[in-house]
Amino acid sequence: MITDQLILNAKVYNSYYKRFETANVAVKDGRFLYVGPLGTDTFHAAETIDAQGQYLVPGLIDIHLHIESTMITPETFSYGILQHGVTTIVPEPHEMANVFGVEGVHEMIKASRDCQVDMFYAIPSSVPATPLETTGGSIEIEDIDELMETEQMICLGEVMNFVDVIRDPDCKSNRILQHVRSRYPGLVIEGHTPKLLDLDLHQLIFAGIDSDHTHQSIEGLTARIAAGMFIEIQEKSMTPEVMDYLIHHPVSEHFCFVTDDVMTDSLAATGHLDHLVRKAIAMGMTPEAAVYAATFTPARRMKMDDRGVIAPNKTADYLLLSDLDSFAIEAVYKRGARVYDRRQPLPQAQTEPRFPAHYYKSVQLAPLAAADFTVPTGVPDGRYGARVMMVNNVSTFTEEKHVEAEVKDGLLQWQESGYGLIATFERYGKNGNRAYGLIGGDTIKRGAVATTYSHDNHNLLVVGHNAEDMALAANTVIAEQGGFCVVCDGKVLALLALPVGGILTEAPLAETAERVLGLRTAMESLGYNHYNPIMSISTHSLPVSPALKITDHGLIDVGAGKVVPLLFPLGKAQA
């Protein structure tokens, strides 16, 4: 029998039995034809590979991620993750959609079409994430219909505004959910349900949201699985307690591993979804179970029945591993064609600008001065209670703290408060909104950081300890048409320009990884204490991530889903 490829002497992963079996594998027309003992006497292949006892596993599948979080283009992202064994992804481009609306979704899909990694896009459901922020674009019901008619969309992306879904039957998120469930009843609906339990959780599931990828606790994990939710485990949920539960309870059909957001330097240094597989094995999960959670269950969640398995008629995406416990990838094959070889890594091809001209001119904000980092209060001089956003070094969640602060000459004396200043500026030229707050905890202790990479509205966010450094950081970002800048004592310590929509660079992976590492190092040198300081600071403006956040509308009490004042009478925190 004529075939395109024959792999001999491999230890082949069988997803249905979750075990490895020594076998030969035939590939034809980009699909697996045969798995079993028959070899060269039966098959005449154009290419024969002697695996020499290496492990053959399906290509990894990541069903929840945001390419924009890595701050590189789809082409560069594909190049980066392919060498880490990821052959299929479900990106949700709500970052670009927040800047350009449905046009941003189309452009991200267009930029992905020639990529080697298969990219099946999710429809952004929450653009903006809440009504409590200004964005460059939005996604409405008519945009969802257009995407379903013109593109191959695989699911409705994470529904983020859980507060309104529970409390407001006529909110935008509920109208979208009702429309999708009636018009596209088979479409998978993804969720974002941090900390919710009991009736609140069940109301979200009743609305059609049946997955969660947020930070898990044992209590939340068991409640979600018991209620029928599918759990997407990202690295911050891989605590010893959660992993022990996943290992020792029969829940393998109810979860998978996802990355959600990966910094470019981490991608270059430690990997992508393969890193989570490796970590799971190191934490005591069997390799068979870890592979299952990175291939079979994510494929089934997204109804991708053509992949995630080494079996006849399935897409021939696979990896060859020299060592199972360390998940050492020797080669990656896409539809039976080798696309990565550890012994002969390919340099990244030169990339050209792929986006429309106006994508490089999205920051419509005039330069700022030090005076823009004074905080007018509109209240009489005196002592007041003040809300402080407290950064937590083990999560992107923050806490709300109440302290005393002084108002003098109508201005908040934030420099004497013992805390830093956080400020955000609307950058789309729509209303000129700005908002201020105090910040403390595990954030920087001196200098300033500014960025337009601020989830999900991507307005200009600035954190700092003196107005001059804050103005310099902000203006450096504005001059670059977006980016990330760290400043101290009047000097720029690190800069990453993000000129595509203010959130992406078209620079090569290696260069971007080096610059992102420089940002991380500079932030840490100013006292930032966090496992991912870039993601931490960029989610200070995410009003669906507990507990106290900031947008151009003001400070946001995430649990209550409303704007709250920075200052309040002493002894009385206003609702």
CSV table of N, CA and C in Angstrom, one decimal, residues 71 261-270 444 449 484 486 493-496 512-536:
chain,number,residue,atom,x,y,z
A,71,MET,N,2.2,39.9,22.9
A,71,MET,CA,2.6,41.2,22.3
A,71,MET,C,3.3,41.0,20.9
A,261,ASP,N,-2.4,33.6,29.0
A,261,ASP,CA,-1.5,34.7,28.7
A,261,ASP,C,-0.1,34.3,29.0
A,262,VAL,N,0.8,34.4,28.0
A,262,VAL,CA,2.2,34.0,28.2
A,262,VAL,C,3.1,35.2,27.7
A,263,MET,N,4.0,35.6,28.5
A,263,MET,CA,4.9,36.7,28.1
A,263,MET,C,5.9,36.1,27.2
A,264,THR,N,6.4,37.0,26.3
A,264,THR,CA,7.3,36.6,25.2
A,264,THR,C,8.6,36.0,25.8
A,265,ASP,N,9.2,36.6,26.9
A,265,ASP,CA,10.4,36.1,27.4
A,265,ASP,C,10.2,34.7,28.0
A,266,SER,N,9.0,34.5,28.6
A,266,SER,CA,8.7,33.1,29.2
A,266,SER,C,8.6,32.1,28.0
A,267,LEU,N,7.9,32.5,26.9
A,267,LEU,CA,7.8,31.6,25.8
A,267,LEU,C,9.2,31.2,25.3
A,268,ALA,N,10.1,32.1,25.2
A,268,ALA,CA,11.4,31.8,24.7
A,268,ALA,C,12.2,31.0,25.7
A,269,ALA,N,12.0,31.2,27.0
A,269,ALA,CA,12.9,30.6,28.0
A,269,ALA,C,12.3,29.3,28.5
A,270,THR,N,11.0,29.2,28.7
A,270,THR,CA,10.5,28.0,29.3
A,270,THR,C,9.5,27.2,28.5
A,444,ILE,N,5.8,48.6,42.2
A,444,ILE,CA,7.1,49.3,42.3
A,444,ILE,C,7.1,50.3,43.5
A,449,VAL,N,6.1,53.4,35.6
A,449,VAL,CA,5.8,52.4,34.5
A,449,VAL,C,4.6,53.0,33.7
A,484,PHE,N,5.4,49.9,26.2
A,484,PHE,CA,5.6,49.6,27.6
A,484,PHE,C,6.9,50.3,28.0
A,486,VAL,N,9.6,51.7,31.3
A,486,VAL,CA,10.0,51.8,32.7
A,486,VAL,C,11.0,52.9,32.9
A,493,LEU,N,14.7,53.1,31.6
A,493,LEU,CA,15.4,51.9,31.9
A,493,LEU,C,15.1,50.8,30.9
A,494,ALA,N,13.9,50.7,30.4
A,494,ALA,CA,13.5,49.7,29.5
A,494,ALA,C,12.3,50.2,28.7
A,495,LEU,N,12.3,49.8,27.4
A,495,LEU,CA,11.2,50.2,26.5
A,495,LEU,C,10.9,49.1,25.5
A,496,LEU,N,9.6,48.8,25.3
A,496,LEU,CA,9.2,47.9,24.2
A,496,LEU,C,8.1,48.7,23.5
A,512,THR,N,12.0,40.6,20.7
A,512,THR,CA,10.9,40.9,21.6
A,512,THR,C,11.1,40.3,22.9
A,513,ALA,N,11.5,39.0,22.9
A,513,ALA,CA,11.7,38.3,24.2
A,513,ALA,C,12.8,39.0,25.0
A,514,GLU,N,13.8,39.5,24.4
A,514,GLU,CA,14.9,40.2,25.1
A,514,GLU,C,14.4,41.5,25.7
A,515,ARG,N,13.6,42.2,24.9
A,515,ARG,CA,13.0,43.5,25.4
A,515,ARG,C,12.1,43.2,26.6
A,516,VAL,N,11.2,42.2,26.5
A,516,VAL,CA,10.3,41.9,27.5
A,516,VAL,C,11.0,41.5,28.8
A,517,LEU,N,12.1,40.7,28.6
A,517,LEU,CA,12.9,40.4,29.8
A,517,LEU,C,13.5,41.7,30.4
A,518,GLY,N,13.9,42.6,29.6
A,518,GLY,CA,14.4,43.9,30.1
A,518,GLY,C,13.3,44.6,30.9
A,519,LEU,N,12.1,44.6,30.4
A,519,LEU,CA,11.0,45.2,31.1
A,519,LEU,C,10.8,44.6,32.5
A,520,ARG,N,10.8,43.3,32.5
A,520,ARG,CA,10.6,42.5,33.7
A,520,ARG,C,11.7,42.9,34.7
A,521,THR,N,12.9,42.8,34.2
A,521,THR,CA,14.1,43.1,35.1
A,521,THR,C,14.0,44.5,35.7
A,522,ALA,N,13.7,45.5,34.8
A,522,ALA,CA,13.6,46.9,35.2
A,522,ALA,C,12.5,47.1,36.3
A,523,MET,N,11.4,46.4,36.1
A,523,MET,CA,10.3,46.6,37.0
A,523,MET,C,10.7,46.0,38.4
A,524,GLU,N,11.3,44.8,38.3
A,524,GLU,CA,11.8,44.2,39.6
A,524,GLU,C,12.8,45.0,40.3
A,525,SER,N,13.7,45.7,39.5
A,525,SER,CA,14.7,46.6,40.1
A,525,SER,C,14.1,47.7,40.9
A,526,LEU,N,12.8,48.1,40.5
A,526,LEU,CA,12.1,49.2,41.2
A,526,LEU,C,11.2,48.7,42.3
A,527,GLY,N,11.3,47.3,42.6
A,527,GLY,CA,10.6,46.8,43.7
A,527,GLY,C,9.4,46.0,43.4
A,528,TYR,N,9.1,45.8,42.1
A,528,TYR,CA,7.9,45.0,41.8
A,528,TYR,C,8.2,43.6,42.2
A,529,ASN,N,7.3,43.0,43.0
A,529,ASN,CA,7.5,41.6,43.5
A,529,ASN,C,6.3,40.8,43.0
A,530,HIS,N,6.5,40.1,41.9
A,530,HIS,CA,5.4,39.3,41.3
A,530,HIS,C,5.9,38.3,40.3
A,531,TYR,N,5.3,37.1,40.2
A,531,TYR,CA,5.7,36.1,39.3
A,531,TYR,C,5.6,36.5,37.9
A,532,ASN,N,4.8,37.5,37.6
A,532,ASN,CA,4.6,38.1,36.2
A,532,ASN,C,4.2,39.5,36.4
A,533,PRO,N,5.2,40.4,36.6
A,533,PRO,CA,4.9,41.8,36.8
A,533,PRO,C,4.3,42.5,35.7
A,534,ILE,N,4.6,42.1,34.4
A,534,ILE,CA,3.9,42.7,33.3
A,534,ILE,C,2.4,42.4,33.2
A,535,MET,N,2.1,41.1,33.4
A,535,MET,CA,0.7,40.8,33.4
A,535,MET,C,0.0,41.4,34.6
A,536,SER,N,0.7,41.5,35.8
A,536,SER,CA,0.1,42.1,37.0
A,536,SER,C,-0.3,43.5,36.7
